[in-house]
XYZ file of C-alpha atoms in Angstrom:
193
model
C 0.000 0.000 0.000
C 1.251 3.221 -0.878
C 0.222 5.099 2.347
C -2.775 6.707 0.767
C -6.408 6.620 1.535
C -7.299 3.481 -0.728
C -10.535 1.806 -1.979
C -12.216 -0.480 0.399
C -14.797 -3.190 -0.600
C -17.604 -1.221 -0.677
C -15.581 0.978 -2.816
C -15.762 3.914 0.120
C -11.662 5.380 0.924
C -10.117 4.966 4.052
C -7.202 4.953 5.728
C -5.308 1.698 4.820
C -4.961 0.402 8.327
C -8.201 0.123 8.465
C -8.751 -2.066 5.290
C -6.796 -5.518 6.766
C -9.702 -6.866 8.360
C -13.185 -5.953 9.132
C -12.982 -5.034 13.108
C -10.865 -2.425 11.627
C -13.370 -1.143 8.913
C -15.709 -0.692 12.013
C -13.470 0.519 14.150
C -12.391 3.241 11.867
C -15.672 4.184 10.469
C -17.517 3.855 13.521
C -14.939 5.316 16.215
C -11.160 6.186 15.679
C -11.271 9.941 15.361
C -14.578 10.730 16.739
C -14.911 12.932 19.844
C -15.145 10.870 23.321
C -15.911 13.096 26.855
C -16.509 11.736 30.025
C -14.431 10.344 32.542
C -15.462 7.014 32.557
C -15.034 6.524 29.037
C -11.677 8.582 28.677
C -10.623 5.755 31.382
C -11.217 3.433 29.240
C -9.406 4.448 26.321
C -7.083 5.398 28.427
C -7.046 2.162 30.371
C -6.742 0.351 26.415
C -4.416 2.535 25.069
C -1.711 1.204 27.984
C -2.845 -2.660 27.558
C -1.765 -2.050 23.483
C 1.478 -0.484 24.125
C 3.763 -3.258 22.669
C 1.184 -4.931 20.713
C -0.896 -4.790 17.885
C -4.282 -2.388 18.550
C -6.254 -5.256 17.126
C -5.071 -7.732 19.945
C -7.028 -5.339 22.082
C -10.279 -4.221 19.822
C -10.829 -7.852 19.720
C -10.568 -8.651 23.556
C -12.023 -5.380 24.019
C -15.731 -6.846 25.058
C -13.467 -9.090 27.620
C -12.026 -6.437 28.952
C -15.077 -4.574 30.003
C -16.931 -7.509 31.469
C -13.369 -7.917 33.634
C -13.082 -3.998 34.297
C -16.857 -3.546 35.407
C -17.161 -1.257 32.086
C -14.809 1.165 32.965
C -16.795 2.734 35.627
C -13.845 4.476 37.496
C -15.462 3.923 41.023
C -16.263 0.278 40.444
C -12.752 -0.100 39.654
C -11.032 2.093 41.796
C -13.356 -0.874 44.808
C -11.233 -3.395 42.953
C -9.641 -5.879 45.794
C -6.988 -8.146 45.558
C -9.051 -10.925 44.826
C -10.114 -9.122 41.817
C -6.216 -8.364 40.913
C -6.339 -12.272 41.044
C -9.273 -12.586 39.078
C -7.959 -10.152 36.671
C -4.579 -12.027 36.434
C -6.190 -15.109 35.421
C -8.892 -13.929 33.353
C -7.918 -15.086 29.454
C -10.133 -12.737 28.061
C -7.634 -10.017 29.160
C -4.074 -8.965 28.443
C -3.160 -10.294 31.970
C 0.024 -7.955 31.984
C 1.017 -7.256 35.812
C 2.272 -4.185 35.514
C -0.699 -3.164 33.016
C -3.464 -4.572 35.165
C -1.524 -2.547 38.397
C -1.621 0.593 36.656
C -4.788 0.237 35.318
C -6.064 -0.161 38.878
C -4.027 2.673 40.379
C -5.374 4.813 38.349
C -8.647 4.212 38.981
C -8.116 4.461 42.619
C -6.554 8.154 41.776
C -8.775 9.173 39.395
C -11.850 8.355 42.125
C -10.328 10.659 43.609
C -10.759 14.301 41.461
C -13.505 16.029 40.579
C -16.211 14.923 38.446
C -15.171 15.854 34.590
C -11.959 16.423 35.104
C -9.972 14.109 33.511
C -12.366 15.196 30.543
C -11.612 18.681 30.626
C -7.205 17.825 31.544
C -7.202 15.786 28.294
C -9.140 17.786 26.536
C -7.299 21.192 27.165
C -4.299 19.461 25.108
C -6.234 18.905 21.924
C -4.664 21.241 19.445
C -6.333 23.536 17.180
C -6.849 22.105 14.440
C -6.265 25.120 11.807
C -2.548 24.678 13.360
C -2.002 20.985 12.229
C -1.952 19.889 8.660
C -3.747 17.732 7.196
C -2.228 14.177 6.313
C -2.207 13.105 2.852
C -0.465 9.786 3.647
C 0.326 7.289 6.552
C 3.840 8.817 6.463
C 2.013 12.288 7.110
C 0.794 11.229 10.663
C 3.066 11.102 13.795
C 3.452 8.864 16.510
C 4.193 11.633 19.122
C 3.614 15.291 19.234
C 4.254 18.416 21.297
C 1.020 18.138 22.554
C 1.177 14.496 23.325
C 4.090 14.733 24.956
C 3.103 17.911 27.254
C -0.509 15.785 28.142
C 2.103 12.887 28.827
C 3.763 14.601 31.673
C 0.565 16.368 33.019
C -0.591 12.489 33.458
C 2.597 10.969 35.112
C 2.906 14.757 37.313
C -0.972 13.706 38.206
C -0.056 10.329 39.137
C -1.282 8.349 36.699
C 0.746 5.256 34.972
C 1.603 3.862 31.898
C 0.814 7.320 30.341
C 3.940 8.051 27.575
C 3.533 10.432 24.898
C 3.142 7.628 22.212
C 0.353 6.260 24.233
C -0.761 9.876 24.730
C -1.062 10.529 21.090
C -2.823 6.894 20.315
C -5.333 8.401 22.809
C -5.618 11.631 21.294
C -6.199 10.140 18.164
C -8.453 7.394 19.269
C -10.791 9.898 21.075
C -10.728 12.636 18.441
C -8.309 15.309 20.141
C -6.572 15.240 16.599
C -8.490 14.295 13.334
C -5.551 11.932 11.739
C -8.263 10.218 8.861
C -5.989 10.576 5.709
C -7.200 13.923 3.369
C -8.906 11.614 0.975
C -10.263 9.103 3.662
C -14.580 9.169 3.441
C -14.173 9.341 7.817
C -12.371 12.977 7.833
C -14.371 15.375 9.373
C -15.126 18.057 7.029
């Protein structure tokens, strides 16, 4: 593939990642790139985003229904209640990544994030999203980056906050994932116009 938005089989573009099987078609045309607020559901990308780093993002759209039935949706007080038992539980669960050091940041940050106000984890990720009239717009897969200024300044707000497993690559998966940054190729059918 060349890098540009190409054909899919329904003869719509899109970004070529999205074309090698079709959780991705769904994923992209469906949810990468669209706006996501609220704290429980910023946790969860959030929460995702960490479990990928070092594997492929389709390891985890594909457990992804797993890991919500093991992570009580998301739901950062449920989670931040988690005992050891459920640590246990959540180490053995094969529906999972069962990654220690994942699943332990994944519940220490719930038990810190139980503990700000409601919407603002919403409104600290948020503030980083850049304006948009400042970025360009990416013609091909080469065109998009894997870490950016902004990325890398919500990074350290995160870790300065507490949280874990929070570097700037994984900060710019989630600002891509949850539509901080539009990164849908020019000539993909999913870029917002």
């Amino acid at each position: 593939m060349s890098g540009s938005a190409a054909a899919g089989p329904d003869g719509r573009l899109r970004c070529p990642w999205a074309l090698s099987t079709e959780d991705y078609v769904a994923y992209h045309d469906e949810e990468w790139g669209r706006p996501v607020h609220g704290d429980d559901a910023l946790f969860e990308r959030l929460s995702l985003e960490a479990f990928q780093s070092g594997l492929s993002w389709i390891t985890i759209l594909r457990r992804r229904p797993g890991f919500r039935a093991a992570f009580a949706d998301f739901k950062i007080a449920s989670v931040a209640a988690f005992t050891d038992d459920d640590r246990a539980r959540l180490l053995a669960d094969p529906g999972i990544i069962r990654n220690r050091a994942k699943v332990d940041a994944t519940l220490a940050n719930a038990r810190l994030l139980a503990e700000w106000s409601p919407g603002e984890l919403d409104e600290l990720i948020w503030a980083h999203a850049p304006d948009p009239a400042t970025r360009p717009v990416p013609r091909t897969l080469a065109d998009v980056p894997a870490v950016t200024d902004e990325s890398t300044a919500l990074s350290k707000t995160l870790k300065k906050r507490g949280l874990r497993f929070v570097g700037p690559t994984t900060a710019y998966a989630l600002m891509q994932a949850c539509g901080l940054v539009d990164d849908h190729l020019e000539d993909c059918s999913a870029r917002r116009r």
